[in-house]
XYZ file of C-alpha atoms in Angstrom:
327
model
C 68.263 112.541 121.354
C 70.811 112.923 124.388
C 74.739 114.353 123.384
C 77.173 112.038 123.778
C 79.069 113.596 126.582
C 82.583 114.546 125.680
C 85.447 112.495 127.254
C 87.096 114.327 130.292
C 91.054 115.315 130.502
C 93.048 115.398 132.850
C 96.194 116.977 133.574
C 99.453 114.828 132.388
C 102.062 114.484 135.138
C 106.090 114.928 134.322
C 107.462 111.284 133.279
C 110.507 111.848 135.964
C 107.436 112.225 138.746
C 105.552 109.556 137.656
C 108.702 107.329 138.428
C 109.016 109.007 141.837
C 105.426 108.071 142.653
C 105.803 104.502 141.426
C 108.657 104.289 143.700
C 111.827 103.923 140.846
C 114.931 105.359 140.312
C 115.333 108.012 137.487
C 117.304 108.047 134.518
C 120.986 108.815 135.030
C 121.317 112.722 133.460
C 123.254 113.249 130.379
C 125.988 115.556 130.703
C 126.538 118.807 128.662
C 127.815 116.485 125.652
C 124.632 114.702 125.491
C 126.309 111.391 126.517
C 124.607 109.622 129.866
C 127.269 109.052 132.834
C 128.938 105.443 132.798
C 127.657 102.921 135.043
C 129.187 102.756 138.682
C 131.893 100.088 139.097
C 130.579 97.084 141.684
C 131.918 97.620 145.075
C 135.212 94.971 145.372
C 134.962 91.729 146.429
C 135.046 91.369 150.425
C 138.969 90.596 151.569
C 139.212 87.163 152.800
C 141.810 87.144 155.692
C 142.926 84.905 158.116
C 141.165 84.387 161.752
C 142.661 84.981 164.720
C 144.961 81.733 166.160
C 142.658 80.919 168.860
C 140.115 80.804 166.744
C 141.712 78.744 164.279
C 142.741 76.340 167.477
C 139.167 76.275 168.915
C 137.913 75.327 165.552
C 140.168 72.330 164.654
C 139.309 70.658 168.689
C 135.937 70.528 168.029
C 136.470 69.297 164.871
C 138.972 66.228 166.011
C 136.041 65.442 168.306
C 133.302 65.782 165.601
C 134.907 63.719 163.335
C 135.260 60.745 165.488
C 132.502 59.232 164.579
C 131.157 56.330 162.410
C 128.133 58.670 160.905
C 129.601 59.510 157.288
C 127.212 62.397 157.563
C 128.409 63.528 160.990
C 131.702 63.588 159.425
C 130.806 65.518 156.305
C 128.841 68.429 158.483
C 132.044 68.549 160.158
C 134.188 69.247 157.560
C 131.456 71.426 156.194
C 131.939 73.459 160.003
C 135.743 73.596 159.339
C 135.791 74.618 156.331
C 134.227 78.145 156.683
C 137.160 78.664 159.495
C 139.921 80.566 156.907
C 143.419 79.923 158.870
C 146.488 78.019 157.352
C 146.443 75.639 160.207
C 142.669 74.744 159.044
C 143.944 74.710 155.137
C 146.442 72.298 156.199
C 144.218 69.957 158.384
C 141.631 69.988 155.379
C 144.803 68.925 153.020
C 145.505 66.397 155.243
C 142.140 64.637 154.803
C 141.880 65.004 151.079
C 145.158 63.712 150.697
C 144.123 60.867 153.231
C 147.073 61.997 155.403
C 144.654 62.116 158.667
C 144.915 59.837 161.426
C 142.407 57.011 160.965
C 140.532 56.096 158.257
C 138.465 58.835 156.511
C 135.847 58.028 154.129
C 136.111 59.024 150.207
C 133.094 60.869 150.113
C 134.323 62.840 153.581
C 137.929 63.396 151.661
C 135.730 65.127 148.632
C 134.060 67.745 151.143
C 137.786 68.399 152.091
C 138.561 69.078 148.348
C 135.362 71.857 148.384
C 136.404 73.095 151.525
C 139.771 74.301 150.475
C 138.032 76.119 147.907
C 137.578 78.445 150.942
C 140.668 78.725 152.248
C 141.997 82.055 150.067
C 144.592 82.941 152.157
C 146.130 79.886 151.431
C 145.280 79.188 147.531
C 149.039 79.831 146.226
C 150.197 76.261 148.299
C 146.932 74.645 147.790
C 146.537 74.420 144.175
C 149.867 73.031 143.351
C 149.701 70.075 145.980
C 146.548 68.561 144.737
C 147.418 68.970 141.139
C 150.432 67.065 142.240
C 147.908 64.049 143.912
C 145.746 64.438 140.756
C 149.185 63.744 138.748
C 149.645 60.785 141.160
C 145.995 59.614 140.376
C 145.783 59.683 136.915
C 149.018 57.647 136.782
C 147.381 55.106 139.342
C 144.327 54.990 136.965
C 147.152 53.718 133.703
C 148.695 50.981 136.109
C 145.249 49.903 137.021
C 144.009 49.065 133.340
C 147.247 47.621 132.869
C 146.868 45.369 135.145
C 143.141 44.655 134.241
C 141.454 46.531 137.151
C 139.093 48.440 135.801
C 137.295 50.067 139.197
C 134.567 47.071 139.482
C 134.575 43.789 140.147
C 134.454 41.072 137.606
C 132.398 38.162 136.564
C 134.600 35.235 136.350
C 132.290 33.625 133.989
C 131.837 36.283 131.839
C 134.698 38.452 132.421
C 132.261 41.806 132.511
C 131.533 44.062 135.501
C 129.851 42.419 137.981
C 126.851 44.896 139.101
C 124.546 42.762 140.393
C 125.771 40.912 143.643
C 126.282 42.376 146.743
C 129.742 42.486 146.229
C 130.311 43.721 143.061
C 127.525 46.673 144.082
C 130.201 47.440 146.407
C 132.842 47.871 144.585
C 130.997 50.112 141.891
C 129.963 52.630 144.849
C 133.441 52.996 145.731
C 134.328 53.480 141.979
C 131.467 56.107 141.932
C 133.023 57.886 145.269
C 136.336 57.636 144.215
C 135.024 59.531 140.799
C 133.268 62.265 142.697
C 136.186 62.641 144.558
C 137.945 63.349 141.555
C 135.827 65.626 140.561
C 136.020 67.921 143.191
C 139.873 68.235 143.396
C 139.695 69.080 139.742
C 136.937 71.170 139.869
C 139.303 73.012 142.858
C 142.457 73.326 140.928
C 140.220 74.987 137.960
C 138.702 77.134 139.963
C 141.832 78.213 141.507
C 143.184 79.081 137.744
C 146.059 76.653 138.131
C 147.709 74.596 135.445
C 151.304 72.919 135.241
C 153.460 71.305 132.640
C 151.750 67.987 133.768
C 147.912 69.020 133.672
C 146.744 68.149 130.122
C 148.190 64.515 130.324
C 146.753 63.826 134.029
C 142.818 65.694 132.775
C 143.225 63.460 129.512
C 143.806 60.298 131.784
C 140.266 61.376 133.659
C 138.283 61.264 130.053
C 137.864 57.585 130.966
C 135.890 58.070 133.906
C 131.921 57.480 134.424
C 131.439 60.246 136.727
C 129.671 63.120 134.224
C 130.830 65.908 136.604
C 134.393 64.839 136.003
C 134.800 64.640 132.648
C 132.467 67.877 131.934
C 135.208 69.781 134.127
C 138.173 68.200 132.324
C 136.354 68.876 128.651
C 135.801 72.759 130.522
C 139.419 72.896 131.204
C 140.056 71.711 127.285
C 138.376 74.432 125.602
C 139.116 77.052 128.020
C 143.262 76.401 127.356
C 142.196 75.345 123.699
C 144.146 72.587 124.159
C 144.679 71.142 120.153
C 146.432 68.184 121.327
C 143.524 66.377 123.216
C 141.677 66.573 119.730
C 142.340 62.992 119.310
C 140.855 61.753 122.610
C 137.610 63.579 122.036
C 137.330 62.487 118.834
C 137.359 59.059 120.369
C 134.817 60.181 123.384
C 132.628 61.816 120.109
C 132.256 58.419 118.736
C 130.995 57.085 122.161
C 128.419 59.535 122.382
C 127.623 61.010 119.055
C 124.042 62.150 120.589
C 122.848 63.597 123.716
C 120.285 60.041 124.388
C 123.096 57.300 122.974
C 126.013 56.195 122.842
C 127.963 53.995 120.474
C 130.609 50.793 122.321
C 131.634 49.645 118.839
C 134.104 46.129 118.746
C 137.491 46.157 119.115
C 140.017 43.266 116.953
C 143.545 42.672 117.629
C 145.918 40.649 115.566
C 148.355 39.180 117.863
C 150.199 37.023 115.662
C 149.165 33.863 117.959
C 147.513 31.150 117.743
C 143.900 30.504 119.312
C 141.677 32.434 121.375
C 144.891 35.018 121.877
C 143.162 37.341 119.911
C 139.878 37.615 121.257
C 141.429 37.797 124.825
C 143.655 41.038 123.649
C 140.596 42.479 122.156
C 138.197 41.929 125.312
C 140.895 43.176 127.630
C 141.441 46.153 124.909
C 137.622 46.740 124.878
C 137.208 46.455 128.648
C 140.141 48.856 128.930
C 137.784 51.448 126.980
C 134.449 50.347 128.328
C 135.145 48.344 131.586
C 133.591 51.061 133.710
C 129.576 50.138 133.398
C 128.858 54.241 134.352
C 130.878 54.464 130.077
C 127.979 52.480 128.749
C 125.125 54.643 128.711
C 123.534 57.766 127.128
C 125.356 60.880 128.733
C 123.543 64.117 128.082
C 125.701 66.438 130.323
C 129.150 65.113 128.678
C 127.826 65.354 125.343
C 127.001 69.339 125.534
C 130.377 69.407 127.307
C 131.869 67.840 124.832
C 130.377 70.158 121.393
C 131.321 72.912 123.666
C 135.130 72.250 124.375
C 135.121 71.402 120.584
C 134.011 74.542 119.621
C 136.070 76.627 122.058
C 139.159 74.914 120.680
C 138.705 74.820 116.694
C 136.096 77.649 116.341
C 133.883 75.417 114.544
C 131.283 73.030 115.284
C 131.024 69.536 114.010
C 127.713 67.510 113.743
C 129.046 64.339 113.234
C 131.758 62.330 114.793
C 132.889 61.511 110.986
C 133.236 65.713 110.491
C 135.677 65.950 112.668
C 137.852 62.985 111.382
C 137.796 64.928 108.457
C 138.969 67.871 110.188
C 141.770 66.344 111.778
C 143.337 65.210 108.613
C 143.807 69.271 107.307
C 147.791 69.639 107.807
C 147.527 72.566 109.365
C 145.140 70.864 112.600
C 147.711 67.816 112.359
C 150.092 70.454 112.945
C 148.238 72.086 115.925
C 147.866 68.475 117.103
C 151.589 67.675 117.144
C 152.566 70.800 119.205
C 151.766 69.865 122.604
């Protein structure tokens, strides 16, 4: 009968070598109290400044010459080019086509890269940010005479009186509703990121609720819960009921008692529905403004709410009709 042979040792190697060998960093030390060093603060953020004038200059010719073009993409990639030149002058040419102050006429989705440009331009945030929360004030108030008037950003079936999607036509329209909304979404996604709010801001975001562009109204729901805004709690109960779930959404009916006779009724409650549903991009599941939604809820009250119904019930508590009232 052979011995089993006995296992072999060999020699154990120092921990702080073996991490040497393996090619990673050791431990910090602990210092005579026993307590390990703090971490090392992250080197600042680069300084943004300003490029020389000639620069600047050289930058906005080729642009003008770029631009002059019928290629929307052409024109995009030369905004995109401008933008990364940080000079006042630039800031100021970029304002100029957001606000659709250029000479010519410059494309919605070209005046949205404009909006993301000026992101870039640091040197020049303090001017920017004030400006196009003053366009989105201008905006919002052109979305309220719109409705009013029974625009509703798409063209309309005269036999039905709905959103006509379908022809060539009313396909047309809806795109330009659809740029006009990412548009929008991009100066507000600017003024947020530029930490800027005025007296105006909550009633101009609240006006933007209405919109089918799920970028948009995710921002404005952001900018809700970030400020804790009580006074919106109303409108997003409303916007709750719409999409109680993450796959559907609920249009309801609307009645109106107008006092008339005939069909006067049932015209003011199709114009008051449309007014809440005219925009096709409203009537559909919306996953992204949903979340956005139970988030911005949750940020404001500190609770969460599973049900549209639970927060009806919320908002009747005196002290949240209180918080309500005090915009």
């Amino acid at each position: 009968m052979s011995a089993i042979p006995r296992p072999r040792r060999f020699p154990t190697l120092p921990a702080a070598l073996l991490l040497v060998l393996a090619g990673l960093p050791l431990p910090a030390a602990a210092d005579e109290d026993g307590k390990k060093p703090e971490a090392e603060a992250p080197p600042p953020a680069k300084e943004v400044k300003d490029v020389p004038e000639e620069e600047a200059k050289a930058a906005l010719d080729s642009f003008a010459r770029q631009v002059d073009t019928e290629d929307l993409d052409f024109q995009i990639e030369a905004v995109k080019r401008l933008r990364k030149v940080v000079h006042p002058t630039v800031a100021a040419r970029l304002m100029d086509i957001a606000m659709d102050d250029y000479p010519g006429k410059i494309p919605v989705l070209v005046r949205a890269e404009a909006f993301r440009g000026l992101l870039l331009q640091k040197t020049s945030a303090k001017t920017v940010a004030p400006r196009v929360s003053k366009w989105l004030g201008q905006a919002a108030e052109a979305n309220r005479k719109a409705k009013a008037r029974g625009d509703y950003g798409v063209l309309l079936d005269p036999k039905t009186g709905d959103a006509d999607t379908t022809s060539p036509e009313g396909q047309k329209v809806l795109r330009a509703k659809r740029d006009r909304g990412r548009m929008l979404s991009e100066a507000v996604k600017l003024v947020r990121d530029l930490d800027y709010r005025d007296r105006q801001s909550v009633e101009v975001f609240e006006e933007f609720l209405s919109d089918g562009n799920d970028d948009l109204v995710a921002l404005v729901l952001g900018a809700f819960g970030a400020w804790k805004e009580w006074s919106v709690l109303p409108a997003l109960a409303d916007l709750y009921e719409i999409y109680p779930e993450k796959d559907s959404f609920e249009t309801g009916s609307v009645s109106v008692d107008t006092g008339a006779a005939g069909s006067a009724d049932q015209q003011a409650a199709k114009k008051r529905w449309m007014a809440k549903f005219g925009d096709p991009d409203r009537r559909r599941a919306r996953p992204k403004v949903h979340v956005a939604l139970l988030q911005a809820l949750k940020d404001i009250t500190g609770e969460e709410f599973k049900h549209p119904r639970d927060l009806r019930e919320y908002m009747k508590k005196p002290e949240v009709k209180r918080r309500i009232r005090a915009r």
